[in-house]
Short mmCIF file of C-alpha atoms in Angstrom, two decimals:
data_model
loop_
_atom_site.label_atom_id
_atom_site.label_comp_id
_atom_site.label_asym_id
_atom_site.label_seq_id
_atom_site.Cartn_x
_atom_site.Cartn_y
_atom_site.Cartn_z
CA UNK A 1 -15.31 -1.33 -18.23
CA UNK A 2 -17.21 -3.44 -15.65
CA UNK A 3 -15.73 -6.13 -13.48
CA UNK A 4 -17.75 -8.77 -15.28
CA UNK A 5 -16.96 -7.55 -18.59
CA UNK A 6 -13.17 -7.58 -17.58
CA UNK A 7 -13.49 -11.24 -16.36
CA UNK A 8 -15.04 -12.26 -19.79
CA UNK A 9 -12.34 -10.51 -21.65
CA UNK A 10 -9.48 -12.23 -19.65
CA UNK A 11 -10.92 -15.35 -20.18
CA UNK A 12 -11.64 -15.07 -23.90
CA UNK A 13 -8.19 -13.81 -24.85
CA UNK A 14 -4.65 -15.34 -24.52
CA UNK A 15 -2.13 -13.31 -22.58
CA UNK A 16 1.19 -12.36 -24.02
CA UNK A 17 2.58 -15.45 -22.31
CA UNK A 18 1.37 -18.07 -19.79
CA UNK A 19 0.98 -16.55 -16.29
CA UNK A 20 2.98 -17.36 -13.36
CA UNK A 21 2.64 -16.01 -9.87
CA UNK A 22 5.50 -16.22 -7.43
CA UNK A 23 4.33 -14.99 -3.80
CA UNK A 24 7.31 -14.63 -1.59
CA UNK A 25 7.30 -15.69 1.95
CA UNK A 26 6.50 -12.22 3.00
CA UNK A 27 3.31 -12.04 0.69
CA UNK A 28 1.91 -15.68 0.85
CA UNK A 29 -1.47 -14.63 2.33
CA UNK A 30 -2.35 -12.00 -0.21
CA UNK A 31 -0.73 -14.17 -3.05
CA UNK A 32 -3.14 -16.86 -2.34
CA UNK A 33 -6.16 -14.66 -2.61
CA UNK A 34 -4.92 -13.05 -5.94
CA UNK A 35 -4.37 -16.69 -7.22
CA UNK A 36 -8.04 -17.62 -6.33
CA UNK A 37 -9.39 -14.54 -8.22
CA UNK A 38 -7.38 -15.44 -11.19
CA UNK A 39 -8.59 -19.09 -11.11
CA UNK A 40 -12.12 -18.14 -10.49
CA UNK A 41 -11.88 -16.01 -13.78
CA UNK A 42 -10.12 -18.71 -15.51
CA UNK A 43 -7.67 -16.07 -16.89
CA UNK A 44 -6.20 -17.25 -20.34
CA UNK A 45 -8.58 -20.20 -20.32
CA UNK A 46 -6.92 -21.96 -17.57
CA UNK A 47 -9.22 -24.42 -15.63
CA UNK A 48 -10.17 -23.67 -11.84
CA UNK A 49 -8.19 -26.90 -11.02
CA UNK A 50 -5.01 -25.51 -12.28
CA UNK A 51 -2.75 -23.13 -10.34
CA UNK A 52 -0.90 -19.97 -11.17
CA UNK A 53 1.27 -20.02 -8.17
CA UNK A 54 4.72 -21.27 -8.57
CA UNK A 55 6.59 -22.03 -5.31
CA UNK A 56 9.82 -20.55 -4.06
CA UNK A 57 11.91 -20.15 -1.14
CA UNK A 58 15.06 -18.49 0.20
CA UNK A 59 16.82 -20.76 2.60
CA UNK A 60 19.69 -19.55 4.80
CA UNK A 61 22.84 -21.25 5.72
CA UNK A 62 23.82 -21.08 9.48
CA UNK A 63 26.21 -18.19 8.86
CA UNK A 64 23.18 -16.10 7.54
CA UNK A 65 24.16 -16.42 3.66
CA UNK A 66 21.03 -17.17 1.59
CA UNK A 67 19.93 -18.42 -1.84
CA UNK A 68 16.80 -18.40 -3.99
CA UNK A 69 15.05 -21.49 -5.22
CA UNK A 70 12.25 -21.61 -7.64
CA UNK A 71 10.51 -25.01 -7.40
CA UNK A 72 9.04 -25.43 -10.89
CA UNK A 73 9.55 -24.29 -14.48
CA UNK A 74 9.03 -20.59 -15.37
CA UNK A 75 10.26 -20.78 -18.94
CA UNK A 76 8.44 -18.72 -21.23
CA UNK A 77 5.99 -17.37 -18.30
CA UNK A 78 4.86 -13.85 -17.83
CA UNK A 79 6.12 -13.84 -14.31
CA UNK A 80 4.72 -11.91 -11.52
CA UNK A 81 6.56 -11.79 -8.20
CA UNK A 82 4.88 -10.48 -5.07
CA UNK A 83 6.92 -9.28 -2.09
CA UNK A 84 6.04 -7.30 1.18
CA UNK A 85 9.39 -5.80 2.24
CA UNK A 86 7.54 -4.56 5.33
CA UNK A 87 6.67 -8.00 6.68
CA UNK A 88 8.70 -7.99 9.96
CA UNK A 89 6.97 -11.27 11.07
CA UNK A 90 9.26 -13.23 8.69
CA UNK A 91 12.06 -14.77 10.56
CA UNK A 92 15.56 -16.51 9.78
CA UNK A 93 18.14 -18.21 12.08
CA UNK A 94 21.92 -16.81 12.09
CA UNK A 95 24.54 -18.07 14.41
CA UNK A 96 21.59 -19.87 16.43
CA UNK A 97 19.65 -16.54 17.01
CA UNK A 98 16.19 -15.69 15.29
CA UNK A 99 16.26 -12.55 13.47
CA UNK A 100 13.37 -10.55 12.26
CA UNK A 101 13.62 -9.88 8.49
CA UNK A 102 14.22 -6.08 7.60
CA UNK A 103 13.39 -4.53 4.14
CA UNK A 104 16.83 -5.04 3.24
CA UNK A 105 16.57 -8.77 3.77
CA UNK A 106 13.17 -8.94 1.77
CA UNK A 107 14.86 -6.91 -1.15
CA UNK A 108 17.93 -9.35 -1.31
CA UNK A 109 15.55 -12.31 -1.35
CA UNK A 110 13.60 -10.81 -4.10
CA UNK A 111 16.70 -10.49 -6.11
CA UNK A 112 17.77 -13.99 -5.34
CA UNK A 113 14.39 -15.25 -6.81
CA UNK A 114 14.91 -13.14 -10.10
CA UNK A 115 18.36 -14.65 -10.41
CA UNK A 116 16.86 -18.19 -9.93
CA UNK A 117 14.53 -17.67 -12.96
CA UNK A 118 17.76 -17.33 -14.77
CA UNK A 119 16.40 -15.33 -17.68
CA UNK A 120 14.19 -17.98 -18.80
CA UNK A 121 10.96 -16.24 -18.07
CA UNK A 122 9.11 -14.29 -20.95
CA UNK A 123 8.92 -11.13 -18.76
CA UNK A 124 9.38 -10.36 -15.07
CA UNK A 125 7.11 -8.17 -13.30
CA UNK A 126 7.44 -7.19 -9.74
CA UNK A 127 4.45 -6.28 -7.44
CA UNK A 128 6.03 -4.29 -4.49
CA UNK A 129 3.16 -2.65 -2.36
CA UNK A 130 5.60 -0.85 -0.01
CA UNK A 131 8.26 0.43 -2.35
CA UNK A 132 11.80 -0.56 -1.05
CA UNK A 133 13.73 2.50 0.15
CA UNK A 134 10.47 4.58 -0.78
CA UNK A 135 10.92 6.88 2.42
CA UNK A 136 14.47 7.73 1.36
CA UNK A 137 13.53 9.28 -2.06
CA UNK A 138 15.40 12.32 -2.13
CA UNK A 139 18.69 13.93 -1.08
CA UNK A 140 18.99 16.84 1.17
CA UNK A 141 22.43 16.48 2.33
CA UNK A 142 25.18 13.80 1.98
CA UNK A 143 22.60 11.09 1.83
CA UNK A 144 22.06 7.81 -0.11
CA UNK A 145 19.26 7.57 -2.67
CA UNK A 146 18.16 4.11 -1.84
CA UNK A 147 14.76 3.92 -3.76
CA UNK A 148 16.21 5.22 -7.06
CA UNK A 149 19.27 2.87 -6.84
CA UNK A 150 17.02 -0.07 -6.04
CA UNK A 151 14.80 0.55 -9.06
CA UNK A 152 17.64 1.01 -11.35
CA UNK A 153 19.19 -2.33 -10.00
CA UNK A 154 15.90 -4.15 -10.79
CA UNK A 155 15.91 -2.69 -14.22
CA UNK A 156 19.38 -3.97 -14.91
CA UNK A 157 18.24 -7.47 -13.67
CA UNK A 158 15.68 -7.50 -16.44
CA UNK A 159 12.48 -6.46 -14.58
CA UNK A 160 9.96 -5.08 -17.11
CA UNK A 161 7.21 -3.59 -14.68
CA UNK A 162 6.97 -2.55 -11.27
CA UNK A 163 3.61 -2.10 -9.60
CA UNK A 164 3.65 -0.23 -6.12
CA UNK A 165 0.72 1.22 -4.10
CA UNK A 166 0.70 4.76 -2.63
CA UNK A 167 4.45 5.57 -3.10
CA UNK A 168 5.80 7.94 -0.59
CA UNK A 169 6.86 10.01 -3.65
CA UNK A 170 6.02 8.57 -7.00
CA UNK A 171 8.50 10.90 -8.53
CA UNK A 172 11.33 8.18 -7.86
CA UNK A 173 10.07 6.52 -11.22
CA UNK A 174 12.09 9.39 -12.94
CA UNK A 175 15.16 7.23 -12.19
CA UNK A 176 13.71 4.56 -14.56
CA UNK A 177 12.14 6.48 -17.32
CA UNK A 178 12.05 3.49 -19.81
CA UNK A 179 10.84 1.03 -17.39
CA UNK A 180 7.01 0.16 -16.74
CA UNK A 181 6.09 1.79 -13.25
CA UNK A 182 2.65 1.95 -12.00
CA UNK A 183 1.81 3.72 -8.68
CA UNK A 184 -1.69 2.50 -7.68
CA UNK A 185 -3.86 4.41 -5.18
CA UNK A 186 -6.80 2.19 -3.96
CA UNK A 187 -9.23 4.97 -3.32
CA UNK A 188 -12.45 3.16 -4.35
CA UNK A 189 -11.58 0.23 -2.07
CA UNK A 190 -11.09 2.51 0.93
CA UNK A 191 -14.44 4.48 0.30
CA UNK A 192 -16.24 1.18 -0.15
CA UNK A 193 -14.71 -0.35 3.19
CA UNK A 194 -15.53 2.96 5.07
CA UNK A 195 -19.05 3.15 3.85
CA UNK A 196 -19.51 -0.51 5.01
CA UNK A 197 -18.00 -0.01 8.21
CA UNK A 198 -19.70 3.32 9.22
CA UNK A 199 -23.28 2.91 7.75
CA UNK A 200 -24.43 6.21 9.32
CA UNK A 201 -21.76 8.27 7.60
CA UNK A 202 -23.25 11.51 5.92
CA UNK A 203 -20.90 12.73 3.12
CA UNK A 204 -22.55 15.99 2.63
CA UNK A 205 -20.35 19.05 2.73
CA UNK A 206 -22.43 20.33 5.61
CA UNK A 207 -21.30 17.34 7.73
CA UNK A 208 -17.95 15.92 6.49
CA UNK A 209 -14.50 17.15 5.59
CA UNK A 210 -11.34 15.59 4.29
CA UNK A 211 -8.26 17.02 6.10
CA UNK A 212 -4.67 16.42 4.70
CA UNK A 213 -2.26 15.65 7.45
CA UNK A 214 0.68 17.53 5.81
CA UNK A 215 1.71 19.01 2.54
CA UNK A 216 3.24 15.88 1.23
CA UNK A 217 -0.32 14.25 1.35
CA UNK A 218 -2.12 16.87 -0.31
CA UNK A 219 -2.73 15.34 -3.70
CA UNK A 220 -4.34 12.02 -2.31
CA UNK A 221 -6.59 14.14 -0.07
CA UNK A 222 -7.52 16.51 -2.80
CA UNK A 223 -8.72 13.56 -4.70
CA UNK A 224 -10.96 12.32 -2.08
CA UNK A 225 -12.38 15.80 -1.48
CA UNK A 226 -13.01 16.21 -5.06
CA UNK A 227 -14.78 12.90 -5.89
CA UNK A 228 -16.85 13.28 -2.59
CA UNK A 229 -17.46 17.05 -3.28
CA UNK A 230 -16.56 18.16 0.16
CA UNK A 231 -14.21 20.86 1.62
CA UNK A 232 -10.68 20.03 2.52
CA UNK A 233 -8.38 21.47 5.04
CA UNK A 234 -4.72 20.65 5.82
CA UNK A 235 -2.07 20.77 8.61
CA UNK A 236 1.52 21.69 8.07
CA UNK A 237 4.41 20.57 10.15
CA UNK A 238 6.31 23.31 11.88
CA UNK A 239 9.77 22.10 12.59
CA UNK A 240 12.84 23.04 14.61
CA UNK A 241 15.47 23.44 11.82
CA UNK A 242 18.05 24.00 14.43
CA UNK A 243 18.22 20.27 15.45
CA UNK A 244 18.36 16.86 13.76
CA UNK A 245 16.76 13.88 15.53
CA UNK A 246 17.21 10.44 13.86
CA UNK A 247 18.11 12.20 10.62
CA UNK A 248 15.19 14.60 10.53
CA UNK A 249 14.21 18.02 11.94
CA UNK A 250 11.83 17.28 14.85
CA UNK A 251 8.23 18.55 14.46
CA UNK A 252 7.45 21.39 16.91
CA UNK A 253 3.62 21.73 16.14
CA UNK A 254 1.00 20.87 13.64
CA UNK A 255 -0.69 24.02 12.24
CA UNK A 256 -4.10 23.89 10.70
CA UNK A 257 -5.37 25.65 7.69
CA UNK A 258 -8.97 25.63 6.43
CA UNK A 259 -12.50 25.87 7.36
CA UNK A 260 -14.08 25.20 10.63
CA UNK A 261 -14.23 21.48 11.68
CA UNK A 262 -16.85 22.12 14.42
CA UNK A 263 -19.47 19.40 14.38
CA UNK A 264 -17.89 17.76 11.35
CA UNK A 265 -17.01 14.10 10.73
CA UNK A 266 -13.39 14.17 9.36
CA UNK A 267 -11.58 11.84 7.04
CA UNK A 268 -7.62 11.97 7.23
CA UNK A 269 -5.74 9.93 4.55
CA UNK A 270 -1.95 9.22 4.64
CA UNK A 271 0.38 6.66 3.00
CA UNK A 272 1.87 5.22 6.14
CA UNK A 273 1.19 5.21 10.11
CA UNK A 274 4.54 4.49 11.36
CA UNK A 275 4.77 5.31 15.05
CA UNK A 276 1.33 6.85 14.81
CA UNK A 277 2.48 10.13 16.83
CA UNK A 278 1.51 12.52 13.93
CA UNK A 279 -1.92 10.97 13.34
CA UNK A 280 -2.80 11.19 17.10
CA UNK A 281 -1.54 14.68 17.31
CA UNK A 282 -3.90 15.66 14.50
CA UNK A 283 -6.82 13.88 16.18
CA UNK A 284 -6.15 15.77 19.44
CA UNK A 285 -6.03 19.00 17.43
CA UNK A 286 -9.17 18.30 15.68
CA UNK A 287 -10.95 17.31 18.62
CA UNK A 288 -9.93 20.64 20.47
CA UNK A 289 -11.40 22.37 17.51
CA UNK A 290 -14.72 20.45 18.26
CA UNK A 291 -14.71 17.97 15.37
CA UNK A 292 -17.36 15.25 15.62
CA UNK A 293 -15.79 11.97 14.49
CA UNK A 294 -12.46 11.37 13.17
CA UNK A 295 -11.56 8.59 10.71
CA UNK A 296 -7.92 7.85 9.74
CA UNK A 297 -6.76 5.88 6.68
CA UNK A 298 -3.27 4.74 5.86
CA UNK A 299 -2.37 2.60 3.20
CA UNK A 300 0.28 0.99 5.45
CA UNK A 301 -0.71 0.62 9.20
CA UNK A 302 2.79 -0.22 10.69
CA UNK A 303 2.23 0.91 14.20
CA UNK A 304 5.86 0.53 15.15
CA UNK A 305 5.43 1.84 18.68
CA UNK A 306 2.45 -0.63 19.38
CA UNK A 307 -1.29 -0.30 19.63
CA UNK A 308 -1.65 0.92 23.21
CA UNK A 309 -1.78 4.66 22.34
CA UNK A 310 -4.34 4.21 19.71
CA UNK A 311 -6.36 2.04 22.17
CA UNK A 312 -6.49 4.90 24.55
CA UNK A 313 -7.15 7.46 21.94
CA UNK A 314 -10.19 5.33 20.65
CA UNK A 315 -11.44 4.76 24.28
CA UNK A 316 -11.13 8.43 25.01
CA UNK A 317 -13.13 9.38 21.90
CA UNK A 318 -10.31 10.90 19.84
CA UNK A 319 -10.14 8.27 17.06
CA UNK A 320 -13.36 6.69 15.85
CA UNK A 321 -11.76 4.22 13.21
CA UNK A 322 -8.50 3.43 11.59
CA UNK A 323 -8.51 2.07 8.13
CA UNK A 324 -5.57 0.06 6.61
CA UNK A 325 -4.99 -2.25 3.69
CA UNK A 326 -3.69 -5.88 3.56
CA UNK A 327 -0.85 -4.88 1.43
CA UNK A 328 1.57 -5.34 4.28
CA UNK A 329 1.86 -7.56 7.41
CA UNK A 330 -1.03 -6.94 10.14
CA UNK A 331 -0.33 -8.54 13.41
CA UNK A 332 -3.28 -10.68 14.85
CA UNK A 333 -3.44 -7.94 17.67
CA UNK A 334 -3.98 -5.19 15.27
CA UNK A 335 -6.77 -7.30 13.39
CA UNK A 336 -8.46 -7.98 16.51
CA UNK A 337 -8.76 -4.24 17.47
CA UNK A 338 -12.49 -2.84 17.43
CA UNK A 339 -11.06 0.44 16.00
CA UNK A 340 -9.16 -1.14 13.00
CA UNK A 341 -10.83 -1.87 9.57
CA UNK A 342 -9.06 -3.71 6.81
CA UNK A 343 -9.16 -2.65 3.30
CA UNK A 344 -8.92 -5.82 1.18
CA UNK A 345 -6.91 -4.81 -2.16
CA UNK A 346 -6.15 -8.31 -3.65
CA UNK A 347 -8.90 -8.14 -6.11
CA UNK A 348 -7.53 -5.04 -7.36
CA UNK A 349 -4.22 -6.56 -7.79
CA UNK A 350 -5.57 -9.62 -9.57
CA UNK A 351 -7.22 -7.22 -12.17
CA UNK A 352 -3.81 -5.50 -12.67
CA UNK A 353 -1.97 -8.74 -13.26
CA UNK A 354 -4.63 -9.84 -15.65
CA UNK A 355 -4.59 -6.64 -17.53
CA UNK A 356 -0.91 -6.55 -17.84
CA UNK A 357 -0.80 -10.03 -19.02
CA UNK A 358 -3.21 -9.25 -21.67
CA UNK A 359 -1.60 -5.99 -22.77
CA UNK A 360 -4.81 -4.30 -22.01
CA UNK A 361 -4.86 -0.54 -20.95
CA UNK A 362 -5.24 -0.36 -17.04
CA UNK A 363 -7.38 2.81 -17.44
CA UNK A 364 -9.93 0.58 -19.70
CA UNK A 365 -10.14 -2.17 -17.10
CA UNK A 366 -10.31 0.13 -13.85
CA UNK A 367 -11.74 3.43 -13.66
CA UNK A 368 -11.61 4.47 -10.00
CA UNK A 369 -13.75 7.61 -10.62
CA UNK A 370 -16.46 5.91 -12.41
CA UNK A 371 -16.65 3.26 -9.62
CA UNK A 372 -16.62 5.77 -7.03
CA UNK A 373 -19.43 7.57 -8.84
CA UNK A 374 -21.60 4.47 -8.71
CA UNK A 375 -20.53 3.78 -5.03
CA UNK A 376 -21.86 7.21 -4.22
CA UNK A 377 -25.07 6.74 -6.02
CA UNK A 378 -25.86 3.59 -4.04
CA UNK A 379 -24.91 5.61 -0.95
CA UNK A 380 -27.57 8.36 -1.71
#
C-alpha cells in the first residue's frame, strides 16, 4: 500500500480508541515530528488544529527520588509512550549536583509514567528505539538477564505492545511470547538517505559490496546485499578467551572472509557505533585491501569515545561517510560533522502508530522490499 493510500485509510477509519502520544523528556524532538505527521494526515478524523501529544514530566526531589506526572487525561486513549533510554543529554539534580541520566534512569521514568496512567488508558504501547538492556540479552556466566527481565516487567504493568528498532538480538522477545513485539529495521530510509547523500554511488555488483562487521550483523547485511543484488563479505572477531576485560573477551583481530574489495565502494551496516573502535578497525583493514570508498551505517551512533578519531579517519580518507538515525540523541557537534548523515525515521514511526491504532496489518501499510525496489528503479 502506498503512503498516500495509507494516509487516506487512517483518515477515513476510526482507530480502536482515540490516539494519545506521550513523548518522554528524552524523546521530545522525535515526538514532535511524529505528532506533526499524524496531524497532517488527520488520523482518525482529528483536525490539524488538534494535538495528539499529552504532556508529562518526571520531577525529582533534592534527594534524587522521582515521580511521574501526566498533565491531561488519558482515559480511554490508545496511548503510545516514546522513550529514548540512550539520551545522556537529559540531566537531573541530586544533592546539589547535576547528573546525566543513564538508561536505568530513563527506564524508571518510563515505569513512573505508566503508573501515572493508573490503568485508565484503553491500551498502552511503548516505543523504545534503543531496547533497554538490549546489549545484555543472553547469559554466558553468572550474569543478569536485564532485557528479558525488563520486558516481563513491562508486560506485568499492562503494556500491550513494544516497538523497538534494530534490536541487538530480537530473540529477547521469547521472554514475552504473548505480548506484541515489533523489531523494525529502517532499511528503506537508510538507502534513501545514502542515495541522496552520495549521488554518484554506483550500486552494480562490479563496483559495490556489502560487508558485515561481524557474525552478529550477518542478517541485516544479507538483506542489504540481497535487495541491492550485490556480493557480501564479512569479518569475524578473533578474541582472546584467556582474558576478560570489562566483562568481555578482548578482540585480537578482525579477520576478513569474502571476495576482493579492491576498487570497490563498500557499505557496512551495524546496530550500534559505541566507541567506534571496531568500525574504524574494519575501515583500516578494508583500505589496506584497496577498497575505494567506505560508508558505515549504525542505527545508533553513540560515539562514546568522542568524534576526534572519526574526524581523523575521514580526513585521512579511511571513512567517506557515516549514516545514523535520529532514534537517539545526537549531539550538535555530531550533527555538524561533514562526514555524518542523519536518517530521519519519524515518518516511519508515525505510520506504525497509525497502523497499530487502526488494527491494520503492518505488512499491508509498509513493505520495505517494494519501496526499495521503487527506489532502485528511480536510481537507475
